[in-house]
Backbone as ProteinMPNN parsed JSONL, in Angstrom:
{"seq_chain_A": "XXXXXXXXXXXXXXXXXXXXXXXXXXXXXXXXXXXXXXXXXXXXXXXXXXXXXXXXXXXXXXXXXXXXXXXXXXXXXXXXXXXXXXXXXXXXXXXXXXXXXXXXXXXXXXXXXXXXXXXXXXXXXXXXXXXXXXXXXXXXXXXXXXXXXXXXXXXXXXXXXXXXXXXXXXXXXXXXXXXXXXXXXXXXXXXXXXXXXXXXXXXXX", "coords_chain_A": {"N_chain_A": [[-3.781, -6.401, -23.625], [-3.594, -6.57, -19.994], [-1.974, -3.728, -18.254], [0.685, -3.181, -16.244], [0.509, -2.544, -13.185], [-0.501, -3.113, -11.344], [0.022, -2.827, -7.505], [0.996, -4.948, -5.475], [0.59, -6.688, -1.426], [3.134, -7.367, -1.224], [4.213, -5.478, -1.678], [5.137, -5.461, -4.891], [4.768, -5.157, -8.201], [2.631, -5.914, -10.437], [1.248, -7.476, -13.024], [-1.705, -7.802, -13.516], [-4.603, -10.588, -14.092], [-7.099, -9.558, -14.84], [-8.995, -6.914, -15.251], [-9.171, -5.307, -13.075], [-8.752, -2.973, -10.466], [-8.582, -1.388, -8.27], [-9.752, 0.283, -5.07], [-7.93, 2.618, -4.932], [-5.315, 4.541, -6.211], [-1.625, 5.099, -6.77], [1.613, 6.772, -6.436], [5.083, 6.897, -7.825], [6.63, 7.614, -8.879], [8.256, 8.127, -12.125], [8.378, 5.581, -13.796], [8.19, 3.543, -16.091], [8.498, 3.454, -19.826], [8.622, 5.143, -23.346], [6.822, 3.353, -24.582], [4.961, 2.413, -22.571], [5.703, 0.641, -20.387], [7.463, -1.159, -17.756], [10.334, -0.06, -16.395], [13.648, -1.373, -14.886], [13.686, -0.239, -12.305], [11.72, 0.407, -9.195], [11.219, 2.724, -8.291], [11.222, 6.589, -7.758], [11.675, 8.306, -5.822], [11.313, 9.239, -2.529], [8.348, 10.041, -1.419], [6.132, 8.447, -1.805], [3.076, 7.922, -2.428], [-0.808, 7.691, -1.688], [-3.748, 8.008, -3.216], [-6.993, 9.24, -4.331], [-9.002, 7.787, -6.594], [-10.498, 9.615, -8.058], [-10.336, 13.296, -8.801], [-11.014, 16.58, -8.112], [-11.582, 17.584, -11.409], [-9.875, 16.435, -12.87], [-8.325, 13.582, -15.154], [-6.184, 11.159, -15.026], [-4.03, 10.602, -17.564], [-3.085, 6.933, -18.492], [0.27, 5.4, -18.124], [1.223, 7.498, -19.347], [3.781, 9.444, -21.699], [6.872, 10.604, -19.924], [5.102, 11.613, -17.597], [3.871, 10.777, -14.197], [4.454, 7.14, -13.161], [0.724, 5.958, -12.465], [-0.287, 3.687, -10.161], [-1.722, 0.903, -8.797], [-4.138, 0.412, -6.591], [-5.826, -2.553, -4.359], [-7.074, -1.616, -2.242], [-6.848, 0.799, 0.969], [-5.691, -1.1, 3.006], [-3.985, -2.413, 1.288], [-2.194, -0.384, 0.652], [-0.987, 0.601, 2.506], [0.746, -1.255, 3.194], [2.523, -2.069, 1.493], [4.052, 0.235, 1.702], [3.64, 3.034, 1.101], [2.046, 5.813, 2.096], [-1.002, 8.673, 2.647], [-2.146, 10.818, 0.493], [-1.487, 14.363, 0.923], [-3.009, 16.041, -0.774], [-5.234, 14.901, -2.46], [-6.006, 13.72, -0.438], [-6.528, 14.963, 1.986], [-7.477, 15.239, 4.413], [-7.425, 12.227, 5.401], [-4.836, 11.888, 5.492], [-3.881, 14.28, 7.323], [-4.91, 13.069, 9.736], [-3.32, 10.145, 9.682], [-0.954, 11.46, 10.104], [-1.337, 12.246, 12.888], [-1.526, 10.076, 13.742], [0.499, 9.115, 13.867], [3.529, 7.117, 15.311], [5.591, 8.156, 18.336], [5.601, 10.471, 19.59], [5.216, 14.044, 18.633], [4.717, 14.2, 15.742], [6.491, 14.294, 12.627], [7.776, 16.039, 9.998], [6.045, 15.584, 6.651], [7.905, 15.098, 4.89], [10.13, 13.749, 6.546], [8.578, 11.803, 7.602], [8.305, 10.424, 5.22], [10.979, 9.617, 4.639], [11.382, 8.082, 6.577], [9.728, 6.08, 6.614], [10.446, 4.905, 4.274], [13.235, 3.61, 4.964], [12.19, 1.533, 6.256], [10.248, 0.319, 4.544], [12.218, -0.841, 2.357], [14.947, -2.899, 0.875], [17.973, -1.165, 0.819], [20.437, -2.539, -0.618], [19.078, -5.019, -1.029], [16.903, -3.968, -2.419], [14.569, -5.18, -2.169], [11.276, -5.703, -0.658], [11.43, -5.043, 2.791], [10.749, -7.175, 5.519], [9.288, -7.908, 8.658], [8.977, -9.077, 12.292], [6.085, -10.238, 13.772], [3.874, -10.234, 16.743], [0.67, -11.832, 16.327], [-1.721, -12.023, 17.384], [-0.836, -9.396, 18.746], [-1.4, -7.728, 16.564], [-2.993, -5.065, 14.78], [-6.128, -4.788, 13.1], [-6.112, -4.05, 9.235], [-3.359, -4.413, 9.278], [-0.718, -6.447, 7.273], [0.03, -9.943, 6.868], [2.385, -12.339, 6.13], [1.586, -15.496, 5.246], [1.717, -18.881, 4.627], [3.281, -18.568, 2.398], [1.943, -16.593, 0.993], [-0.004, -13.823, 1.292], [-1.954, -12.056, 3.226], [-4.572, -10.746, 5.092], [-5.25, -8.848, 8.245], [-8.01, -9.238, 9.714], [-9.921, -8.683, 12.584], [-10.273, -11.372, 14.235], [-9.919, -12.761, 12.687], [-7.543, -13.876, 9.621], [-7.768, -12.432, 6.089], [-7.577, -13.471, 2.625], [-5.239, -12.202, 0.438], [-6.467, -11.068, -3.036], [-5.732, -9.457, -6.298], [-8.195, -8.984, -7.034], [-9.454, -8.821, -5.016], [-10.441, -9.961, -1.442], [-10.42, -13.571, -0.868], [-10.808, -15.715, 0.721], [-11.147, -16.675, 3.776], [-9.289, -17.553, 7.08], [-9.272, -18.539, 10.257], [-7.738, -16.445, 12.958], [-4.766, -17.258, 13.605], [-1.951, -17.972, 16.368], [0.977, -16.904, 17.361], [3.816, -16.359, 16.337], [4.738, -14.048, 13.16], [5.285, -12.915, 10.007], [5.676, -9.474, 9.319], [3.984, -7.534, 6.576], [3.523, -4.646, 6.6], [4.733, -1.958, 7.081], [6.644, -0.858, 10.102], [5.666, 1.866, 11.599], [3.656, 2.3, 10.371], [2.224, 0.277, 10.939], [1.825, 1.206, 13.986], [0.515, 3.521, 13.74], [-1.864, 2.415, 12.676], [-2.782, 1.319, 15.324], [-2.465, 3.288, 16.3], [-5.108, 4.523, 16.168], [-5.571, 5.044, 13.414], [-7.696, 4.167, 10.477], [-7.271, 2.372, 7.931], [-9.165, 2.028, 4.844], [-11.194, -0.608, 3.627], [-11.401, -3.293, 1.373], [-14.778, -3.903, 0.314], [-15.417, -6.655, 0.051], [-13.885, -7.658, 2.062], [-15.061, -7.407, 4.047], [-17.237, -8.937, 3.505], [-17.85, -11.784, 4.404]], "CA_chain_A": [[-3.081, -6.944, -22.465], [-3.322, -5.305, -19.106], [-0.713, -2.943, -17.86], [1.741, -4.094, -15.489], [0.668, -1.323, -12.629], [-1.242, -3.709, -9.989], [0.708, -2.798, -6.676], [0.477, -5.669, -4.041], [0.873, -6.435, -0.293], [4.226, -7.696, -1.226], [5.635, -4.089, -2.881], [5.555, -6.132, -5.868], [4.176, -4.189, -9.171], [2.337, -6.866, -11.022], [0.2, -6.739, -14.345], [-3.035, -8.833, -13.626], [-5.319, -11.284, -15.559], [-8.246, -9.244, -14.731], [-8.892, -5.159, -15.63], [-9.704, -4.85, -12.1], [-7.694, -1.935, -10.392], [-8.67, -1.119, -6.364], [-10.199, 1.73, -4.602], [-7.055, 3.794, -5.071], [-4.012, 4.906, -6.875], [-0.244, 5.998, -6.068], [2.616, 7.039, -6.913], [6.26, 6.67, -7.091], [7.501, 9.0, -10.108], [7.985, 7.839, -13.707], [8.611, 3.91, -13.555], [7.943, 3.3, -17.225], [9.481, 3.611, -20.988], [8.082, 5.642, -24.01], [5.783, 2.616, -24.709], [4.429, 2.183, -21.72], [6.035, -0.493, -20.188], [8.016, -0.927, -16.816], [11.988, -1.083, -16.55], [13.754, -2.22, -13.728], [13.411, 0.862, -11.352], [10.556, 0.636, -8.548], [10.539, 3.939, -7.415], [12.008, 7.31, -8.581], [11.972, 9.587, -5.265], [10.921, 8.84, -1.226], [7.248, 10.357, -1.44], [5.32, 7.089, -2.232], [1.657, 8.314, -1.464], [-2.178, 6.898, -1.348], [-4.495, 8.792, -3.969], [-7.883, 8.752, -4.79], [-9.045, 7.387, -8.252], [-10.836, 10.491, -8.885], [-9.921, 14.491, -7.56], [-11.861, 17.361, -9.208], [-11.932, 17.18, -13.075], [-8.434, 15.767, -12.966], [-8.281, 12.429, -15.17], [-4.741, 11.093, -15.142], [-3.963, 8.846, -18.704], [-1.863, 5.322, -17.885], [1.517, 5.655, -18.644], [1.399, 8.723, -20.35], [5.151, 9.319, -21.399], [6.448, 11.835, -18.862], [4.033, 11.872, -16.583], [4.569, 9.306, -13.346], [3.313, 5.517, -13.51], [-0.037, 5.456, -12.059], [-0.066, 2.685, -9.684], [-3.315, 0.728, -8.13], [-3.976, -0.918, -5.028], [-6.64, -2.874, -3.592], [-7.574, -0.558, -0.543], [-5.776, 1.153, 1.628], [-4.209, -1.598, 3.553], [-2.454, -3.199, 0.21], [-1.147, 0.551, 0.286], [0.196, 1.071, 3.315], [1.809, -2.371, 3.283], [3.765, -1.54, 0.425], [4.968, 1.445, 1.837], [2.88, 4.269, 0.94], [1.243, 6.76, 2.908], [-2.107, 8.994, 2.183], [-1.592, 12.0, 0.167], [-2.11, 15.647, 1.43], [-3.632, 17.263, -1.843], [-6.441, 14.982, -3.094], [-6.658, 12.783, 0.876], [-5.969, 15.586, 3.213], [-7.999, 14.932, 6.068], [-6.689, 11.442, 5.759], [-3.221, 12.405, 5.921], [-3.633, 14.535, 8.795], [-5.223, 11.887, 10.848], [-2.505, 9.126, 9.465], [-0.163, 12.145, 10.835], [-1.257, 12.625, 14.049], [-1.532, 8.938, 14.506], [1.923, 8.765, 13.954], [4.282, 6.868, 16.773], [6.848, 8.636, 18.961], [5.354, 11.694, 20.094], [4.986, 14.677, 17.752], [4.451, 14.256, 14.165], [7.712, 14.57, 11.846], [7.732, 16.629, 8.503], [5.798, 14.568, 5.593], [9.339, 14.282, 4.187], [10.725, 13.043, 7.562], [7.756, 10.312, 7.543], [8.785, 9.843, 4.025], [12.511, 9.056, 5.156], [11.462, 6.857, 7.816], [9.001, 5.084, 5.547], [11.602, 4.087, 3.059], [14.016, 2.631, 5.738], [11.537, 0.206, 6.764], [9.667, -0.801, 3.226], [12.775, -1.487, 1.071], [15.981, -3.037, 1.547], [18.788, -1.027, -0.055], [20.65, -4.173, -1.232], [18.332, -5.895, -2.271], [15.994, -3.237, -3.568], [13.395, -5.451, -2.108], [10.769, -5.23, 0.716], [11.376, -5.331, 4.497], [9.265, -7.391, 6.563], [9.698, -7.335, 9.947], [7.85, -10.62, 13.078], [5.36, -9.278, 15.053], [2.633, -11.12, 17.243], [-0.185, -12.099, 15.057], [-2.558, -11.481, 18.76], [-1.166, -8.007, 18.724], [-1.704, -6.928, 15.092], [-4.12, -4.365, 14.317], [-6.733, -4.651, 12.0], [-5.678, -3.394, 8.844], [-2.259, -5.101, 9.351], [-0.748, -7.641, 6.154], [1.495, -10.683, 7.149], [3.217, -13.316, 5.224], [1.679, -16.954, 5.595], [1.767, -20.167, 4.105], [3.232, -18.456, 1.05], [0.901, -15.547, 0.348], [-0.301, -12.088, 1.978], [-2.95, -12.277, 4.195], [-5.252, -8.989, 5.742], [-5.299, -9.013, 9.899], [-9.242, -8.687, 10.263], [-10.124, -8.914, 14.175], [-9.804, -12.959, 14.572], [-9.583, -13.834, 10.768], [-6.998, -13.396, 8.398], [-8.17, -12.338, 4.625], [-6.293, -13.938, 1.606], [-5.255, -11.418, -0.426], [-5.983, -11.264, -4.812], [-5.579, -8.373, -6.602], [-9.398, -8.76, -7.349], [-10.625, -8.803, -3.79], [-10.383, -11.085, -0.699], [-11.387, -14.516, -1.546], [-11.212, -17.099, 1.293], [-11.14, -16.395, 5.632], [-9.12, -18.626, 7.87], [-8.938, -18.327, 11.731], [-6.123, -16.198, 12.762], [-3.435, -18.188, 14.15], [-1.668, -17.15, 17.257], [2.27, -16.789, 17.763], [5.01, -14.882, 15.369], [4.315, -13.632, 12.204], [6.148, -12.391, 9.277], [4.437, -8.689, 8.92], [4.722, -6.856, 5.613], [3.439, -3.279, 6.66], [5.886, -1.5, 7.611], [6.675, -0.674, 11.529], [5.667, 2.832, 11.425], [2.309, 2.674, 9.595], [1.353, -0.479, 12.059], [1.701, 2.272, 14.755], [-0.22, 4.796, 13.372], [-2.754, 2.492, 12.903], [-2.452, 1.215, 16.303], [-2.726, 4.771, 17.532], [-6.265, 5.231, 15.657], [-5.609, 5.654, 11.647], [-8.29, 3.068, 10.01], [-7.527, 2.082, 6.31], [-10.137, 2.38, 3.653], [-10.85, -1.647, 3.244], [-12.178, -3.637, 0.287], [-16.067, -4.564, 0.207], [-14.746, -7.998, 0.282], [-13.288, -7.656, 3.506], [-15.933, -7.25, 4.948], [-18.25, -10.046, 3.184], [-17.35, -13.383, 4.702]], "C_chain_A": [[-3.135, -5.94, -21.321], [-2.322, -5.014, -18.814], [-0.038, -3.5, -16.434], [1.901, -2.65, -14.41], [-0.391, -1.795, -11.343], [0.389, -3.549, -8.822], [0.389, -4.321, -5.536], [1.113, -5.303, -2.602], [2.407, -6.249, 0.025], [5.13, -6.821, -1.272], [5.721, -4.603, -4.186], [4.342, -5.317, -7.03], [3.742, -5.25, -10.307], [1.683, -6.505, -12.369], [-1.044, -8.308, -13.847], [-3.934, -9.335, -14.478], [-6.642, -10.912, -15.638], [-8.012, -7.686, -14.958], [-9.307, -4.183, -13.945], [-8.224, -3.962, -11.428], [-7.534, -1.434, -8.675], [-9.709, -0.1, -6.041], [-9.095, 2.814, -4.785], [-5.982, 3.802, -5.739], [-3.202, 5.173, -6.33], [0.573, 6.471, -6.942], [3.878, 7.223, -6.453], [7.472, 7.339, -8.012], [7.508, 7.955, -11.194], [8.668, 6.533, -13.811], [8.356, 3.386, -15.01], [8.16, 4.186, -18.644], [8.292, 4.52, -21.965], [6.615, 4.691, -24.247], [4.932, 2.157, -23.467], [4.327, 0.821, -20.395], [7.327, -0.195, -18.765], [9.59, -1.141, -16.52], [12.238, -1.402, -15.18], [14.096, -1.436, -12.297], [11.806, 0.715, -10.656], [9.905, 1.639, -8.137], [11.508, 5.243, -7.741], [11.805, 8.651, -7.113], [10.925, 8.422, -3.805], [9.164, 9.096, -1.039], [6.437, 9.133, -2.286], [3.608, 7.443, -1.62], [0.166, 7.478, -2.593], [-3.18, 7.777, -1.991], [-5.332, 8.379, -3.858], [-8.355, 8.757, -6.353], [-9.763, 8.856, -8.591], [-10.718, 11.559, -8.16], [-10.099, 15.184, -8.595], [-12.115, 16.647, -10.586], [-10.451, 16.889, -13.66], [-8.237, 14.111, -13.524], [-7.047, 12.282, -16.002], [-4.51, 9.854, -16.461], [-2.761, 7.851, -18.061], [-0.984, 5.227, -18.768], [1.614, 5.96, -19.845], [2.974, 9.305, -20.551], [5.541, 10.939, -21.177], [5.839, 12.476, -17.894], [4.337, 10.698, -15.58], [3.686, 7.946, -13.653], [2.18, 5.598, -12.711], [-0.379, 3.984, -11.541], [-1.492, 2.368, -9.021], [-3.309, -0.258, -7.471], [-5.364, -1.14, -4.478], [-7.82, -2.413, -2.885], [-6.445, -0.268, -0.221], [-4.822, 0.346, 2.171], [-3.191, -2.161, 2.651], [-1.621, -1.902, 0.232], [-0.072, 1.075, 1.412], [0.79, -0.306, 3.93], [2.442, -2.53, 2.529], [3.914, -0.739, 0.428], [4.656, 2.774, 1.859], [2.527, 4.918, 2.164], [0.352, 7.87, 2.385], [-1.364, 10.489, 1.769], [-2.483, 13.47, 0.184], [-2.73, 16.317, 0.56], [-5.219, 16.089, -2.205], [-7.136, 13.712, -1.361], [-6.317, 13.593, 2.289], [-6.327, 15.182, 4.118], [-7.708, 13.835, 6.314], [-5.013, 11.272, 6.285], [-2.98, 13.137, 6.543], [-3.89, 13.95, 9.533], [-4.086, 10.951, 10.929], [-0.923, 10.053, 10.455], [0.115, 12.237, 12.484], [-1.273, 11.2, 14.774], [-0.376, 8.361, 14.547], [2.566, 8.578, 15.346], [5.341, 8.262, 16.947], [6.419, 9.906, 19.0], [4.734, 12.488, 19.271], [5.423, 14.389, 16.172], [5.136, 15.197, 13.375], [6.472, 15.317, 10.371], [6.609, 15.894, 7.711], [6.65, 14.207, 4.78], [9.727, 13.616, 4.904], [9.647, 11.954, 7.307], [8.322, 9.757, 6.459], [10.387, 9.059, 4.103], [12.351, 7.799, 6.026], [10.392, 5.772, 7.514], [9.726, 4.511, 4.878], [12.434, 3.751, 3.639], [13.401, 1.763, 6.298], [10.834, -0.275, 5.538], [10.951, -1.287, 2.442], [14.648, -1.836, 1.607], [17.109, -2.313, 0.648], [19.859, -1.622, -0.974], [20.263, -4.406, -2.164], [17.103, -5.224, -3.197], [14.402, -4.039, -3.349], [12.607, -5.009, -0.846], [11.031, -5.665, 1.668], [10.145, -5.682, 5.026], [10.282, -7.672, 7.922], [8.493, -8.6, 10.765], [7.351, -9.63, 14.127], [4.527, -10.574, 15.765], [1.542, -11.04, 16.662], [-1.253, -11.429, 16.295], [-2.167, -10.435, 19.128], [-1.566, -7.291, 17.594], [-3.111, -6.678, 14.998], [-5.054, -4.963, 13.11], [-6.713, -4.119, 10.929], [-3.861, -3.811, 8.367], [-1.928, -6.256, 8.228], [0.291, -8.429, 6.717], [1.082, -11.68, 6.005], [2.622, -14.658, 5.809], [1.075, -17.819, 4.656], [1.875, -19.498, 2.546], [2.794, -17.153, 0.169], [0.463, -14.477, 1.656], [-1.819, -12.556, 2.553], [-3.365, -10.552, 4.871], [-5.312, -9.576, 7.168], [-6.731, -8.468, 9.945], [-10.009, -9.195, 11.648], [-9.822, -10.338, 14.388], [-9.81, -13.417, 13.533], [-8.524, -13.03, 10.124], [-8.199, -13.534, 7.14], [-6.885, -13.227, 3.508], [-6.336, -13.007, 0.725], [-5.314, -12.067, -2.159], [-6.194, -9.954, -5.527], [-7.379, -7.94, -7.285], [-10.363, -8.814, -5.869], [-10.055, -9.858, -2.673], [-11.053, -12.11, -0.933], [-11.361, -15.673, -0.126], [-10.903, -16.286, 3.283], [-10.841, -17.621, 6.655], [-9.247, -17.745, 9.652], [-7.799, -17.921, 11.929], [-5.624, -16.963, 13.955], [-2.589, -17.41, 15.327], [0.335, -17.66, 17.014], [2.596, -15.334, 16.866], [4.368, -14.806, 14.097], [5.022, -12.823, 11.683], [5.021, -11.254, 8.291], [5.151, -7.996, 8.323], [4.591, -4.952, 5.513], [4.236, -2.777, 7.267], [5.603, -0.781, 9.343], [5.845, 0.357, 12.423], [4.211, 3.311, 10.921], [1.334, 1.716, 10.167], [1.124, 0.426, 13.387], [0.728, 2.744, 14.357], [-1.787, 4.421, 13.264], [-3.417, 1.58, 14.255], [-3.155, 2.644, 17.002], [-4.079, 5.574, 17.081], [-6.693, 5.289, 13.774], [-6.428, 4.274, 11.263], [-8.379, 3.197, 8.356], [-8.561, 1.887, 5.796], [-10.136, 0.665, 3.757], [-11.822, -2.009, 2.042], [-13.521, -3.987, 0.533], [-15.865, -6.046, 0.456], [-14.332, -9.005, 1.262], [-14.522, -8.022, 4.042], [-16.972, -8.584, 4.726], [-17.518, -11.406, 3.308], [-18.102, -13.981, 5.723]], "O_chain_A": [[-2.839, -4.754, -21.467], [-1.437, -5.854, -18.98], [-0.616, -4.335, -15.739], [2.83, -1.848, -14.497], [-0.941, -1.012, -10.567], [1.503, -3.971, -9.132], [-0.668, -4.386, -4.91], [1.799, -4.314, -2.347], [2.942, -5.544, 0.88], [6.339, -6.941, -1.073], [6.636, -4.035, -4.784], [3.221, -4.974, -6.656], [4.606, -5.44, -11.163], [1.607, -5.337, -12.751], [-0.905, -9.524, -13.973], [-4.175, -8.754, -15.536], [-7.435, -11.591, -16.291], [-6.87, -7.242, -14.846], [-9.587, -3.002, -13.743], [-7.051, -4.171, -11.736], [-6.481, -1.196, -8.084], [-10.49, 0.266, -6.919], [-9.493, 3.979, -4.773], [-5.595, 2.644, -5.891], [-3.46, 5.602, -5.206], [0.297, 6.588, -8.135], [4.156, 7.556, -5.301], [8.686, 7.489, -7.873], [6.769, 6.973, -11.112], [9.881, 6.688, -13.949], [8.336, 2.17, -14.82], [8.028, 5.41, -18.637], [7.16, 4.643, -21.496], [5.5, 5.195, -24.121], [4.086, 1.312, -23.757], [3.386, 0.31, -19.787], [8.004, 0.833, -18.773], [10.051, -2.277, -16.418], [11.346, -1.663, -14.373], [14.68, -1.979, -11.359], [10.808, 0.864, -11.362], [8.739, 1.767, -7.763], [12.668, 4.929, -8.008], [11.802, 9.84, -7.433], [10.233, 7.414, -3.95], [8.636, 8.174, -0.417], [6.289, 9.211, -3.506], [3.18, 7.173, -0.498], [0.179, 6.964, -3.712], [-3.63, 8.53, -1.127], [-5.342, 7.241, -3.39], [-8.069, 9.65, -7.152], [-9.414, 9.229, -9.711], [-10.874, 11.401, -6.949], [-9.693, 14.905, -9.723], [-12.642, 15.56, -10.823], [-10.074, 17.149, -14.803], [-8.017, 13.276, -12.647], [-6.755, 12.819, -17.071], [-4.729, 8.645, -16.386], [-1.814, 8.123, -17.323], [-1.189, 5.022, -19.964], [1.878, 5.379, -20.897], [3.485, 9.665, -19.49], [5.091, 11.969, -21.679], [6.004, 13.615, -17.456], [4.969, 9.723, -15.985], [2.595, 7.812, -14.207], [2.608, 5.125, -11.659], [-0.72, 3.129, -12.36], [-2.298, 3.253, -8.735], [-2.79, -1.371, -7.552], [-6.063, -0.181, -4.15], [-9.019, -2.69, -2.913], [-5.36, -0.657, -0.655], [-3.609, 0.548, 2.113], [-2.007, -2.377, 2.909], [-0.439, -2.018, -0.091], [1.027, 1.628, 1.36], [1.248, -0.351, 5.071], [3.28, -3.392, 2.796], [4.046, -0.237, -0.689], [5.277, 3.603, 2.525], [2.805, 4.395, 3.243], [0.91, 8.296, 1.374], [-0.465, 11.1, 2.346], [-3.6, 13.711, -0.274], [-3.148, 17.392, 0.99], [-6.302, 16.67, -2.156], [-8.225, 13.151, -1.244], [-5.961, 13.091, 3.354], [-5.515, 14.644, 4.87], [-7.547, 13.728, 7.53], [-4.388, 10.692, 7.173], [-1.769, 13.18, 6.76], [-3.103, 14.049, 10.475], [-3.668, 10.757, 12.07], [-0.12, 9.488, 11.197], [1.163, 12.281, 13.129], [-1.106, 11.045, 15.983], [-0.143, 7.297, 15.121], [2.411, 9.339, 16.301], [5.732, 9.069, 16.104], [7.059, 10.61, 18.218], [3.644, 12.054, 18.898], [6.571, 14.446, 15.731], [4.846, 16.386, 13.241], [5.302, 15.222, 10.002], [5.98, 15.361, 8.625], [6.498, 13.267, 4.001], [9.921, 12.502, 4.417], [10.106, 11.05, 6.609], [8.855, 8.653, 6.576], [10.671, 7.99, 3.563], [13.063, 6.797, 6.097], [10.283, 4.73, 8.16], [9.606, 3.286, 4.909], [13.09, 3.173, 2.772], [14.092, 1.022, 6.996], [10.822, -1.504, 5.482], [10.713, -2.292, 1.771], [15.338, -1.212, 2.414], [17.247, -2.893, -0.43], [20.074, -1.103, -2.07], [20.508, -4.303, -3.366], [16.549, -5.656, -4.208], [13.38, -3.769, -3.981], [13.051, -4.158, -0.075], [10.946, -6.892, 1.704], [9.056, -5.113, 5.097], [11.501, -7.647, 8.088], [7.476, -9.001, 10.199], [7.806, -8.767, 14.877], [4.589, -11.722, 15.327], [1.3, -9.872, 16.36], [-1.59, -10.261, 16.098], [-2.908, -9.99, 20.004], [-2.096, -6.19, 17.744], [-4.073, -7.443, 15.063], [-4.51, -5.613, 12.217], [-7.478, -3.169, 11.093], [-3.325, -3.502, 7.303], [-2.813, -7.108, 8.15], [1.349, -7.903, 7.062], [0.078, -11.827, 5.309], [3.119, -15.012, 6.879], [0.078, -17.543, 3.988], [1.035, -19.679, 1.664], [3.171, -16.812, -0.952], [0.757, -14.627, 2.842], [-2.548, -13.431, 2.085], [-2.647, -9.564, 5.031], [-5.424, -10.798, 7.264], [-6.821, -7.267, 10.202], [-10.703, -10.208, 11.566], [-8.706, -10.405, 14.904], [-9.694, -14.636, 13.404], [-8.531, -11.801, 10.056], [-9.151, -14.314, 7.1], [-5.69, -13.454, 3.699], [-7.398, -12.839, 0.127], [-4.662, -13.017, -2.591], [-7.16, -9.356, -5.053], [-7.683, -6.886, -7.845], [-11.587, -8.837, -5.741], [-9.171, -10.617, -3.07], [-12.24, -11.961, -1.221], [-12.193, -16.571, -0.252], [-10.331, -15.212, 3.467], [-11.674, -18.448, 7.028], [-9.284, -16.542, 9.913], [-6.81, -18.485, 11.46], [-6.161, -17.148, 15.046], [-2.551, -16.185, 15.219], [0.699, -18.728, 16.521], [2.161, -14.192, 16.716], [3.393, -15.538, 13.929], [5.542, -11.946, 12.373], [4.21, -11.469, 7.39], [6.285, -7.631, 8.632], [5.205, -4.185, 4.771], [4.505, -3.364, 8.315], [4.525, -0.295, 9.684], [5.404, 0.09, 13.541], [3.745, 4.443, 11.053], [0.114, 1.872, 10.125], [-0.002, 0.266, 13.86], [-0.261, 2.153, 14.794], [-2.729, 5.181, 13.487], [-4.574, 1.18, 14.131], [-4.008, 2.865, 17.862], [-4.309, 6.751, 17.361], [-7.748, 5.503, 13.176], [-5.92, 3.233, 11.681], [-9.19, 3.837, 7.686], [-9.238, 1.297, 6.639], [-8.989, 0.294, 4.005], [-12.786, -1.315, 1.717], [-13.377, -4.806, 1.441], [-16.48, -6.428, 1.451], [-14.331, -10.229, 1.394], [-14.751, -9.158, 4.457], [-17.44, -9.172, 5.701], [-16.785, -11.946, 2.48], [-17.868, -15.141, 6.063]]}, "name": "protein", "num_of_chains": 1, "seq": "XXXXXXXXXXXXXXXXXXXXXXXXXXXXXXXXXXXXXXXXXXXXXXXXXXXXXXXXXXXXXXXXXXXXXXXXXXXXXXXXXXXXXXXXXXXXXXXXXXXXXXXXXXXXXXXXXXXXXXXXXXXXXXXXXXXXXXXXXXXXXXXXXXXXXXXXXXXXXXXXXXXXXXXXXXXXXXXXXXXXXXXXXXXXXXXXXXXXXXXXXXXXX"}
């Protein structure tokens, strides 16, 4: 059975009917039981970051007990629409760019981003994700909104339909409001230059 460690656009930590896994990994600290299995904790500390599947001779086992949950996303934009951001040890030069493309002037801490990341992905409440209406005719490329039901990629005049195995279908994007799931902060950034990693997929339509 596969493991229950597919991240989506949603924030939602799925187990998929396929072994397929993304271009990248994260993490969110130790989210899973001796057996390897997920309880009802999403996230175990503010540093939610954007790995790459492989960094030196470093190969991480799947929910190894004690060690954090290895999480897997898409591409970059399923990751920084559930909250994440690129991590300085095995994506530096990404995560100084994602830095400097940061809104509002000079470029906070990587804890301060981390603070101001987690007040816009999750609601304390409800423990679920914040979305937030933007204009579908301003959203970047790179950008995930909410329609007719399901997660969608912002690629120049097409939405993507998101599946945890790839983009599968391309409508015309639609113009007004829009219910967008990347958080406020990481649509900036890439606004101000930062271009997510996207799937092969993306691109073939």
């Amino acid at each position: 059975m596969a493991l229950q460690n597919i991240v989506t656009p949603c924030g939602e930590i799925i187990r998929p009917e396929s072994r397929a896994r993304g271009l990248f990994m994260g993490n969110r600290g130790i989210l899973h039981d001796a057996p390897g299995r997920l309880g009802p904790s999403r996230w175990k500390h503010k540093c939610w970051i954007i790995c790459q599947l492989e960094f030196g001779n470093r190969r991480r086992p799947l929910m190894e007990p004690g060690s954090y949950t290895v999480l897997f996303f898409l591409d970059e934009a399923v990751a920084l629409a559930a909250g994440h951001r690129p991590c300085y040890e095995c994506r530096h030069a990404c995560a100084r760019r994602f830095a400097e493309c940061w809104p509002e002037g000079s470029p906070p801490k990587a804890s301060e981003r981390d603070s101001i990341l987690h007040k816009q992905r999750v609601d304390p409440a409800s423990r679920k994700q914040i979305s937030h209406a933007g204009r579908l005719e301003k959203l970047p490329t790179g950008a995930f909104v909410a329609h007719c039901g399901a997660a969608w990629l912002v690629l120049d005049s097409v939405l993507a339909h998101y599946t945890p195995e790839g983009y599968d279908r391309f409508i015309p994007k639609p113009c007004g409001e829009a219910t967008v799931l990347t958080p406020r902060a990481s649509i900036a950034a890439i606004k101000g230059g930062y271009s997510p990693l996207l799937h092969p997929s993306a691109i073939k339509r």
